[in-house]
Amino acid sequence: MWKFILRRFFVMIPQLFILSLIVFALAKQMPGDALTGISMDPRISPERIYELREKAGLNDPWYEQYGRWISGIIHGDFGKSYTHKIPVTEVIAERIWNTVFLALITLILTYLFAIPMGILSGRYNDTWIDKIVTGYNYLGFATPLFIFALIMLFVFGFSVGWFPTGGSVSSKVDAQTFEYYVSKLHHVILPALSTALIATVGTVQYLRNEIIDNKFKDYTRTARSKGIPDNKIYTRHILRNSLLPIAAFLGYEITGLVGGTVIIETIFSYPGVGQLFISSIGLRDFSVVTAIVMMLGFATLLGTLLSDIILSLVDPRVRVE
Amino acid sequence: MKGESVNNIQLAKRSPSGIKIIWQELKKDRLAFGSLFFLLILLVSVYIASFMMDQKAIARVDIYSIYLSPSERNLLGTDYAGRDILGQLIFGTSNSFTISLCITSLTAFIGLSAGLIAGYFGGVVDNVIMRAIDFIMSLPSTMMIIVFVTVVPKFTVTNFILIMSIFLWTGKARLIRSKTLAERELEYVQASRTLGTPHWKIILSHILPNISSIIIVNFTLNLAGNIGLETALTFLGFGLPESTPSLGTLISYARNPDVLENKWWIWLPAAMMILVLMLSINFMGQALKRAADARQRRG
Amino acid sequence: MGLLKIDDLKVHFPIRGGFFRTIVDYVKAVDGVSFELNEGETYGLVGESGSGKSTTGKAVVKLNDATSGRILFEGQDLSKLSFGQMKPFRKDIQMIFQDPYSSLNPKKRVVDIIAEPLRNYERLSVGEEKKMIQKYLDKVGLSPDSMYKYPHEFSGGQRQRIGIARALTLKPKLIIADEPVSALDVSVQAQVLNFLQDLQEEFKLTYLFIGHDLGVIRHICDRMGVMYRGRLVEEGISEEIYENPQHIYTKRLIASIPDLNHEMREKKTNLRKRVAKEYEQNHSKYFDDLGRAYDLKPISNTHRVALR
């Protein structure tokens, strides 16, 4: 077991290395570097700029620059933001908790919807309740997140006015008070709900299929022929087998959320990392962009790692491959 | 294999090919069949209309007719520059669909080649391809695409299609590989090898036809997904360039809260168009999936 | 002179394990097997599943790679050839597969299935090809209009005949029949076996017949080899082995054949008990400390046994 986890961990190291190389190469491709602002200034002579570039190490071979860059990252130094004039880590730190909070609420909602829906439609398949869930699944599967989120914002944000249409907290409340947290929750519900209602579809589908599959397995028949009541068969046997893989998908779910944050935070003007990413690209603040890509890339790699590990704990067959 | 009735034996040239079974399943599923019919009509009229309309006239800025609500002259009103929404909707639909089709075809080609090669040959080749797939799949693809789009020196539609394809072939390759792997173990493939049939011929003329139904299903579902992805990226401002308006372009006007709240005619029709396209393609895809998966086949 | 000579053939599959997925051990599917096939005879390989008999057969047609040893076909060593270099020899060595359901591509018509080897080796016009296929369909007892049907329209026995027709089209010298009847109904088995024997006479074929049913093997094979855990434990003329088995494994195999005769039943039970006892008492006479069978030693000109 430990061998599998350890090996899986070691697989991640080259992945991280390649990721960092790609991000570094992309960063080099991005127009402008730390001294672009200065070199536009006519009062500074080209010789002086060259000197500055030399000093900043921008004329060194790429691998030396990469070495400095990566060792900085390992020490938590992502450089400085051009627009905010403060270290990138601080810019991101301001936003990261908003994103984590949003992701957490989204995950909770996703499973809150998925598990009852999946169980009901799997257990009572081909009844009216299953038809409703399946129909919902069809629609959810075909609806792109950004359109659904826009419509949600239009209806519940603007038309009905139940939820705020932007920001992460109302400016009228004081920090650390009870109202402050209520306001935070109020702001996060609509984006989280929009994502969860779409994201839940995959899990519902999977759970339903798992339950239907398990329903006709021999072990279920054995249990039934022994006279075990149906309810008990479900709680003791079928659900246990069907829910475990769902738990394992947690990590992949996180990976999926990372992609969604960019869209959802932009639509709801929610000040998280995803929105920061889009606005930084607009502002050409590339040190922030690279830092975010590197961080979220790391997060998705971790998500996949997490799922692989849970999956191997749950299902020993995975370990063999 | 589908249980063919006895009298079919007389029909000597009848083929139980995947495509035929799929077609018959589709006809049985009224919703899917209706979707196909609807989609064909919609696309044909959109393509004809976009062919006949003058794109320059639609792109012309008219400051005297900014943000007009729907009227007889502009059936769906106008945008911030006084441009007709209906015209943009038609161009957007044809552009979005064409480009998604290109992306889907390209990723299908790459995914199919990689999946077939990895699955059939196995060993080191398989290992290398699978490691690459695992890696690309564990990247935050939306973000990577956005960064690539920003960084690429000359941003064109072709480049956009290529960038999208880099990140979107992996799922398909993985699926095809696992199917090929299962197919390779069957004795008819081994038989072909003992009969002196070269590898490429075994792959193309034996394995490929046997996984064709899965390829078609996957292609359909991917097509719908890619329409969503392309419009989402354009919505964010990192998709199709200005010169090629997409459905996402129209929706992106809704990033302005005033448009979103008060000028529904600008973004809602495009949003509905995407929904309708994706829904009908998905209905077909799901029906095809049931057809390909004998377990779920409807009688 | 021998048509096929297998000399100390070994087929080992690596088992990977440990941290870096390095090779930690091998499955010795075939571990030093030697025997010879003469032209025109039928040679049987028997053994339980996992004994390596199929792997041996597949190594001859290069569906498995030989780890070491030689596979001499008409004096030419096949074991070192690549997939491509093997092509000219495939014409002479054909195979009949075990499962008539998976061994025919469900998406191909019978005509394409049977013509596949022809199209690989010969350039025939459409008309010639058609005539050829009709001829072989006739030989295996199928009507000419089966040509445009698909495999799923046939029964298991008929499918196996299609597989046989496919193997015949290149006029091979050697046919490896890998349990050709074990997936068929018992009622059809004898029919297909007799038919294989008829073809042998007509086309001067040599068979390497792989099976797990000693009764079937004795019925159709001139000579046979008994395999156990990748090794030959006894080899020689079928009749001799069946009547006078020397190795304990062969004895057990023979004892396990069910007898329909009522009076014989008790005798059979006693025989089984005797053999089981002998197995326990004299284990070291037949297997070394690692449970591996010894090398074959001749006890007569036509009979070799793996004894210490």
XYZ file of C-alpha atoms in Angstrom, chain A residues 3 6-7 10 319-320, chain C residues 16-21:
12
model
C 4.656 1.511 -1.833
C 5.081 6.561 -2.473
C 5.481 5.600 -6.083
C 7.372 10.119 -7.098
C -2.662 -0.775 -7.184
C -1.665 -3.616 -9.470
C 7.153 -6.710 -12.489
C 7.087 -5.474 -8.975
C 8.778 -3.400 -6.366
C 9.289 0.286 -6.354
C 10.577 0.870 -9.848
C 8.466 -1.798 -11.515
